[in-house]
Short mmCIF file of C-alpha atoms in Angstrom, two decimals:
data_model
loop_
_atom_site.label_atom_id
_atom_site.label_comp_id
_atom_site.label_asym_id
_atom_site.label_seq_id
_atom_site.Cartn_x
_atom_site.Cartn_y
_atom_site.Cartn_z
CA MET A 1 44.38 13.71 57.38
CA PRO A 2 41.85 15.11 54.82
CA SER A 3 42.69 14.31 51.05
CA ILE A 4 43.67 17.24 49.12
CA GLN A 5 40.39 17.35 47.28
CA GLU A 6 38.52 17.70 50.32
CA ARG A 7 41.03 20.30 51.53
CA VAL A 8 40.23 22.27 48.01
CA THR A 9 36.81 22.03 49.05
CA ASP A 10 37.80 23.72 52.65
CA ILE A 11 39.16 26.46 50.42
CA LEU A 12 36.85 27.36 48.18
CA ALA A 13 34.60 27.29 50.74
CA GLY A 14 36.99 30.30 52.31
CA ASP A 15 39.61 28.37 54.61
CA VAL A 16 43.45 28.84 54.10
CA ALA A 17 46.09 26.46 53.19
CA THR A 18 48.49 25.59 55.70
CA GLU A 19 51.94 24.73 55.88
CA ALA A 20 50.96 20.86 56.46
CA ASP A 21 48.48 21.21 52.99
CA ALA A 22 51.50 22.57 51.36
CA LEU A 23 53.98 20.07 52.06
CA ALA A 24 51.27 17.29 51.27
CA VAL A 25 50.71 18.70 47.65
CA LEU A 26 54.45 18.67 47.33
CA ARG A 27 55.00 14.84 48.28
CA THR A 28 52.14 13.41 46.34
CA PRO A 29 53.54 10.47 45.27
CA ASP A 30 53.92 10.59 41.30
CA ASP A 31 51.40 8.12 40.58
CA GLU A 32 48.69 10.44 42.06
CA VAL A 33 49.91 13.29 40.83
CA LEU A 34 47.05 14.10 37.74
CA PRO A 35 43.96 13.40 40.30
CA MET A 36 45.92 15.91 42.56
CA VAL A 37 46.09 18.31 39.57
CA ALA A 38 42.56 18.08 38.72
CA ALA A 39 41.67 18.37 42.55
CA VAL A 40 44.02 21.95 42.75
CA ALA A 41 42.55 22.95 39.00
CA ARG A 42 38.86 23.52 40.68
CA LEU A 43 40.66 26.62 42.65
CA ARG A 44 42.26 27.68 39.37
CA ARG A 45 38.99 27.84 37.58
CA GLU A 46 37.06 29.30 40.39
CA HIS A 47 39.15 32.33 40.40
CA PHE A 48 40.22 32.87 36.73
CA GLY A 49 38.10 30.33 34.45
CA ASN A 50 39.40 29.64 31.12
CA THR A 51 41.80 32.42 30.70
CA VAL A 52 45.52 32.49 30.35
CA LYS A 53 47.33 35.91 30.98
CA VAL A 54 50.12 36.34 28.34
CA ASN A 55 52.93 38.34 29.23
CA TYR A 56 56.04 39.28 27.14
CA LEU A 57 59.57 40.22 28.22
CA VAL A 58 61.91 43.05 26.90
CA ASN A 59 65.19 43.08 27.76
CA LEU A 60 66.35 46.92 27.72
CA LYS A 61 69.88 45.90 29.07
CA SER A 62 71.33 42.68 29.12
CA GLY A 63 74.64 41.07 31.40
CA LEU A 64 76.89 43.18 32.71
CA CYS A 65 75.61 43.28 35.94
CA PRO A 66 77.54 43.58 39.25
CA GLU A 67 75.20 41.36 41.60
CA ASP A 68 76.91 37.68 42.31
CA CYS A 69 73.59 35.99 41.76
CA HIS A 70 74.91 32.01 41.61
CA TYR A 71 72.21 31.17 39.49
CA CYS A 72 72.35 34.03 36.78
CA SER A 73 73.60 34.05 33.84
CA GLN A 74 73.87 37.85 33.57
CA ALA A 75 75.49 38.18 37.11
CA LEU A 76 79.01 38.95 37.99
CA GLY A 77 81.27 35.98 36.92
CA SER A 78 78.88 34.34 34.80
CA LYS A 79 80.88 33.19 31.96
CA ALA A 80 77.90 32.09 30.16
CA GLU A 81 77.45 33.53 26.42
CA ILE A 82 74.78 35.27 26.50
CA LEU A 83 73.95 38.75 24.68
CA LYS A 84 75.06 41.41 26.33
CA TYR A 85 74.46 44.89 25.60
CA LYS A 86 73.95 48.49 27.21
CA TRP A 87 70.38 50.19 26.91
CA LEU A 88 67.98 50.06 24.30
CA GLN A 89 67.11 53.05 22.61
CA THR A 90 62.98 53.95 22.93
CA ASP A 91 62.37 53.09 19.66
CA GLU A 92 63.74 49.53 19.65
CA ALA A 93 62.23 48.88 23.05
CA ILE A 94 58.78 49.81 21.36
CA GLU A 95 59.53 47.66 18.25
CA GLN A 96 59.91 44.49 20.30
CA ALA A 97 57.63 45.37 22.82
CA SER A 98 54.92 45.88 20.16
CA ALA A 99 55.71 42.42 18.54
CA GLY A 100 55.19 40.80 22.03
CA LEU A 101 51.36 43.00 21.76
CA ARG A 102 51.02 41.92 18.47
CA GLY A 103 51.38 38.16 19.54
CA GLY A 104 48.55 38.50 22.13
CA ALA A 105 50.49 39.76 25.00
CA THR A 106 48.83 42.21 27.61
CA ARG A 107 51.66 42.70 29.77
CA ILE A 108 54.78 43.92 28.88
CA CYS A 109 57.48 43.48 31.63
CA MET A 110 60.65 46.07 30.76
CA VAL A 111 63.18 44.67 32.43
CA SER A 112 67.09 45.74 32.69
CA SER A 113 70.07 43.84 34.59
CA GLY A 114 72.04 45.67 37.22
CA ARG A 115 71.78 46.13 41.08
CA GLY A 116 69.26 49.00 40.86
CA PRO A 117 68.38 52.08 38.62
CA THR A 118 69.85 54.91 38.71
CA ASP A 119 67.47 58.34 38.83
CA ARG A 120 68.82 58.60 35.38
CA ASP A 121 67.83 54.78 34.62
CA VAL A 122 64.80 55.81 36.09
CA ASP A 123 64.05 58.29 33.68
CA ARG A 124 64.67 56.71 30.64
CA VAL A 125 62.16 53.71 31.84
CA SER A 126 59.64 56.34 32.00
CA ALA A 127 60.07 57.85 28.33
CA MET A 128 59.85 54.16 27.07
CA VAL A 129 56.64 53.66 29.13
CA GLY A 130 55.08 57.16 28.00
CA ALA A 131 55.76 56.13 24.42
CA LEU A 132 54.95 52.64 24.76
CA LYS A 133 51.27 53.73 26.07
CA ASP A 134 50.54 56.29 23.62
CA GLU A 135 50.75 53.77 20.89
CA HIS A 136 48.85 51.09 22.82
CA PRO A 137 46.99 52.78 25.24
CA GLU A 138 45.46 49.55 27.12
CA VAL A 139 48.80 47.73 27.89
CA GLU A 140 49.91 47.15 30.95
CA VAL A 141 53.67 47.36 31.95
CA CYS A 142 55.46 46.18 34.90
CA ALA A 143 58.73 46.88 35.07
CA CYS A 144 62.04 45.16 36.69
CA LEU A 145 64.93 46.94 37.51
CA GLY A 146 66.38 45.76 40.61
CA LEU A 147 66.43 47.36 44.10
CA LEU A 148 64.65 50.71 44.50
CA LYS A 149 65.55 53.83 46.51
CA ASP A 150 63.09 56.11 47.89
CA GLY A 151 61.01 57.95 45.73
CA GLN A 152 61.54 55.60 42.50
CA ALA A 153 58.62 53.80 42.49
CA GLU A 154 56.52 56.81 42.55
CA ARG A 155 58.14 58.20 39.79
CA LEU A 156 57.77 54.80 37.81
CA ARG A 157 54.03 54.65 39.18
CA ASP A 158 53.65 58.63 37.88
CA ALA A 159 54.99 57.39 34.29
CA GLY A 160 52.12 54.88 33.76
CA VAL A 161 53.78 52.06 34.97
CA ASP A 162 51.76 49.45 36.20
CA ALA A 163 53.04 46.92 38.17
CA TYR A 164 57.10 46.19 39.70
CA ASN A 165 58.67 42.82 39.80
CA HIS A 166 61.12 41.84 42.20
CA ASN A 167 61.59 38.69 42.97
CA ILE A 168 61.95 37.13 46.29
CA ASN A 169 63.31 33.95 44.46
CA THR A 170 64.07 31.54 47.36
CA ALA A 171 63.24 31.36 51.17
CA GLU A 172 64.78 33.53 53.56
CA SER A 173 66.77 30.39 55.32
CA HIS A 174 67.98 29.92 51.63
CA HIS A 175 69.03 33.05 50.34
CA ASP A 176 72.72 33.35 51.40
CA SER A 177 73.34 30.42 49.33
CA ILE A 178 72.38 31.56 46.61
CA VAL A 179 73.83 35.30 46.28
CA THR A 180 75.78 37.38 48.84
CA SER A 181 76.02 40.67 47.38
CA HIS A 182 72.23 41.86 48.54
CA THR A 183 70.01 40.19 51.02
CA TYR A 184 66.86 38.76 51.23
CA ALA A 185 65.51 41.87 53.49
CA ASP A 186 66.41 44.06 50.65
CA ARG A 187 64.29 42.32 48.09
CA VAL A 188 61.22 42.71 50.43
CA ASP A 189 62.00 45.95 50.99
CA THR A 190 61.72 46.54 47.32
CA VAL A 191 58.47 44.95 47.11
CA GLY A 192 57.46 46.82 49.90
CA LYS A 193 58.35 50.17 48.14
CA ALA A 194 56.58 49.17 45.13
CA LYS A 195 53.08 48.45 46.76
CA SER A 196 53.41 51.29 48.92
CA ALA A 197 53.53 53.80 45.84
CA GLY A 198 50.24 51.92 44.45
CA LEU A 199 52.17 49.55 41.96
CA SER A 200 51.05 45.97 41.62
CA PRO A 201 53.63 43.75 43.57
CA CYS A 202 54.68 41.21 41.45
CA SER A 203 57.25 38.60 43.05
CA GLY A 204 58.01 35.09 42.59
CA LEU A 205 60.65 32.37 43.12
CA ILE A 206 63.10 29.95 41.26
CA ALA A 207 62.85 26.72 42.00
CA GLY A 208 65.83 23.74 42.13
CA LEU A 209 68.40 26.02 43.76
CA GLY A 210 69.15 23.37 45.93
CA GLU A 211 66.51 24.25 48.50
CA SER A 212 64.67 21.76 50.58
CA ASP A 213 60.45 20.97 50.39
CA GLU A 214 60.43 23.14 53.86
CA GLN A 215 62.29 25.94 51.94
CA LEU A 216 59.90 25.87 48.97
CA VAL A 217 56.85 26.01 51.30
CA GLU A 218 58.78 29.05 53.36
CA ALA A 219 59.00 30.91 50.17
CA LEU A 220 55.35 30.27 49.12
CA PHE A 221 54.27 32.04 52.42
CA ALA A 222 56.36 34.89 52.51
CA LEU A 223 54.69 35.44 49.04
CA ARG A 224 51.18 34.98 50.42
CA GLU A 225 52.62 37.02 53.51
CA LEU A 226 53.83 39.91 51.17
CA ASP A 227 50.28 39.93 49.18
CA SER A 228 52.02 39.55 45.67
CA ASP A 229 49.30 40.15 42.95
CA SER A 230 51.47 38.10 40.51
CA ILE A 231 53.99 35.12 41.17
CA PRO A 232 56.30 34.03 38.69
CA VAL A 233 57.13 30.57 39.11
CA ASN A 234 60.60 29.98 37.72
CA PHE A 235 62.42 26.69 37.13
CA LEU A 236 66.23 27.17 37.48
CA MET A 237 67.79 27.29 33.93
CA PRO A 238 71.41 25.74 34.44
CA PHE A 239 73.38 27.80 32.20
CA ASP A 240 76.76 26.75 30.97
CA GLY A 241 79.12 29.47 32.69
CA THR A 242 77.27 29.73 35.69
CA GLU A 243 78.00 28.53 39.15
CA PHE A 244 74.92 26.19 39.34
CA ALA A 245 75.81 25.00 35.48
CA ASP A 246 75.56 21.10 36.99
CA ARG A 247 72.15 21.80 39.12
CA TRP A 248 69.51 19.57 37.71
CA GLU A 249 67.12 18.63 40.11
CA LEU A 250 64.10 19.01 38.40
CA THR A 251 61.66 16.82 36.85
CA PRO A 252 57.95 17.93 34.84
CA LEU A 253 56.29 15.96 38.06
CA ARG A 254 57.96 18.08 40.55
CA CYS A 255 57.16 21.00 38.39
CA LEU A 256 53.78 20.29 38.35
CA LYS A 257 53.64 19.70 42.24
CA ILE A 258 55.55 22.94 42.80
CA LEU A 259 52.63 25.01 40.72
CA ALA A 260 50.13 23.09 42.24
CA MET A 261 51.23 24.04 45.86
CA ALA A 262 51.58 27.86 44.75
CA ARG A 263 47.80 27.64 43.64
CA ILE A 264 46.57 26.38 47.00
CA VAL A 265 48.49 28.45 49.10
CA CYS A 266 47.72 31.49 46.56
CA PRO A 267 44.52 30.63 45.01
CA ASP A 268 43.48 33.76 43.97
CA LYS A 269 46.62 34.65 42.80
CA GLU A 270 48.23 35.16 39.19
CA ILE A 271 50.31 32.20 39.09
CA ARG A 272 52.67 32.71 35.89
CA ILE A 273 54.81 29.62 34.40
CA ALA A 274 57.87 31.77 33.59
CA GLY A 275 61.73 30.78 32.73
CA GLY A 276 62.61 27.20 32.37
CA ARG A 277 58.93 26.07 31.32
CA GLU A 278 59.85 24.31 28.20
CA MET A 279 63.06 22.69 29.63
CA HIS A 280 61.58 21.19 33.09
CA LEU A 281 57.61 20.94 32.35
CA ARG A 282 58.54 19.61 29.18
CA SER A 283 55.11 16.96 27.75
CA LEU A 284 53.18 18.37 31.15
CA GLN A 285 53.18 22.23 29.88
CA ALA A 286 49.48 21.30 28.97
CA GLN A 287 49.03 20.14 32.53
CA ALA A 288 50.43 23.22 34.01
CA LEU A 289 47.74 25.34 32.27
CA HIS A 290 45.42 23.99 34.71
CA LEU A 291 47.43 25.09 37.43
CA ALA A 292 48.66 28.43 36.56
CA ASN A 293 46.72 31.06 34.87
CA SER A 294 49.36 33.21 33.38
CA ILE A 295 52.76 32.09 30.94
CA PHE A 296 55.45 34.30 28.96
CA LEU A 297 54.84 34.28 25.25
CA GLY A 298 58.04 33.42 23.25
CA ASP A 299 62.03 34.42 24.86
CA TYR A 300 62.74 35.11 27.93
CA LEU A 301 65.98 37.37 29.33
CA THR A 302 68.75 35.37 28.04
CA SER A 303 67.02 32.23 26.68
CA GLU A 304 64.81 31.26 23.86
CA GLY A 305 61.65 29.75 24.74
CA GLN A 306 59.42 27.90 22.30
CA ALA A 307 57.72 28.82 19.13
CA ALA A 308 55.19 32.09 20.06
CA GLU A 309 52.81 30.34 17.77
CA ALA A 310 53.44 27.05 19.53
CA ASP A 311 52.69 28.97 23.03
CA LEU A 312 49.26 30.11 21.57
CA ALA A 313 48.66 26.76 20.05
CA LEU A 314 48.98 25.33 23.71
CA ILE A 315 46.67 27.76 25.04
CA ARG A 316 43.92 26.95 22.48
CA ASP A 317 44.43 23.30 22.34
CA ASN A 318 43.66 23.14 25.94
CA GLY A 319 40.56 25.01 25.53
CA PHE A 320 41.82 27.96 27.18
CA VAL A 321 41.84 31.47 25.80
CA VAL A 322 43.86 34.40 25.62
CA LEU A 323 42.70 36.48 28.49
CA GLY A 324 42.09 40.34 27.21
CA SER A 325 41.47 39.17 23.54
CA GLU A 326 38.27 39.19 21.84
CA GLU A 327 39.56 36.35 19.68
CA ASP A 328 42.40 34.10 20.54
CA PRO A 329 45.45 34.99 18.38
CA GLY A 330 45.67 31.58 16.29
CA ALA A 331 42.38 30.35 16.88
CA ALA A 332 41.06 27.66 14.23
CA ALA A 333 39.26 29.19 11.17
CA GLU A 334 35.43 28.07 10.49
CA ASP A 335 36.63 25.02 8.16
CA GLY A 336 38.92 24.19 11.07
CA SER A 337 42.16 25.22 9.98
CA VAL A 338 44.55 26.83 12.39
CA ALA A 339 45.97 30.59 11.29
CA LEU A 340 49.45 29.92 11.98
CA GLU A 341 52.60 31.09 10.10
CA GLU A 342 53.87 27.19 10.86
CA SER A 343 52.68 24.28 8.63
CA HIS A 344 51.12 22.00 10.23
CA ASP A 345 51.35 19.68 6.92
CA PRO A 346 53.05 16.51 7.34
CA ALA A 347 56.72 16.21 7.85
CA ILE A 348 58.09 14.14 4.89
CA ARG A 349 60.86 12.19 6.46
CA ARG A 350 64.03 12.56 4.76
CA ARG A 351 66.14 10.57 7.04
CA GLY A 352 66.98 7.21 8.54
CA ALA A 353 65.75 4.05 6.59
CA GLY A 354 66.72 4.60 2.73
CA THR A 355 69.01 7.43 3.47
CA GLN A 356 72.65 7.88 4.26
CA LEU A 357 71.11 9.85 7.44
CA GLN A 358 70.77 8.95 11.20
CA PRO A 359 67.55 7.69 11.90
CA ASN A 360 65.46 9.79 14.42
CA ALA A 361 65.96 7.44 17.58
#
């Protein structure tokens, strides 16, 4: 069988990855992961250079969802102690979005919990999008409101929405193991509605839901078939109080392999490292940027991410630049100092030897 390096060369020349290629990447021995990442990174560089697209989530309505997605902290039956609130007012939504734009984001993802929007909800979000674009004409807006009814995607497009996110989450063969209140076909239908209306389709997956290697491959090939322009790769965050609270299946190396598989299957698509990035990639977040070309800045829907300044430093320190910015926010000044709010001075030890506090060990 050809090496991954050889297959990457073939794909750069116009070939497409096969399911066997995807499985080979996913089953790379741990001691060969870094050479594999270096090989697959050639695809990322070919299509996206050294840019990283920065996205920012605004959770317009949190919790209170009637769906029974077993992995979700906002779902029916979840006892996770998350923030729960009804719709933000327009000025609150704009304030939150503007903070993300100041931090370097170029895409604002406006999300609400629930099965799908009512027509009144579509009107509400449309007004928010209009107000946001009045203040920030260049912003790209992605809406994520659940399952769409006929005509709603067109109304969102007319209001200025650029993209619509609705993840398939997992393989069709695994779908009924993670949710029963809607079908896999329902999700695919909404992605199709968005695409038909002229919205950029954004659809991805969640890894770590008990799926097999073959089902991860099945999901990625389904996303390729759907022609999803951007593919968020989430890693399950097993919140206490959810049905999947005890599912800890992922390691940092496994996450790298999943991102590499996504890149080799969909070489010219936006691969976004989404929820669970900090928890599961941990010290390998830098290597992941050589596979993915997009991240979320700061916090997620119901969980906190690492400091936004740390996200920007991660991008800069690894030789990447924020897509769409003339200057990388947080870039080094001429004297080599770093323009971040948090201090980079040495932290004085005040625990362990010579104190009454426990050592950091």
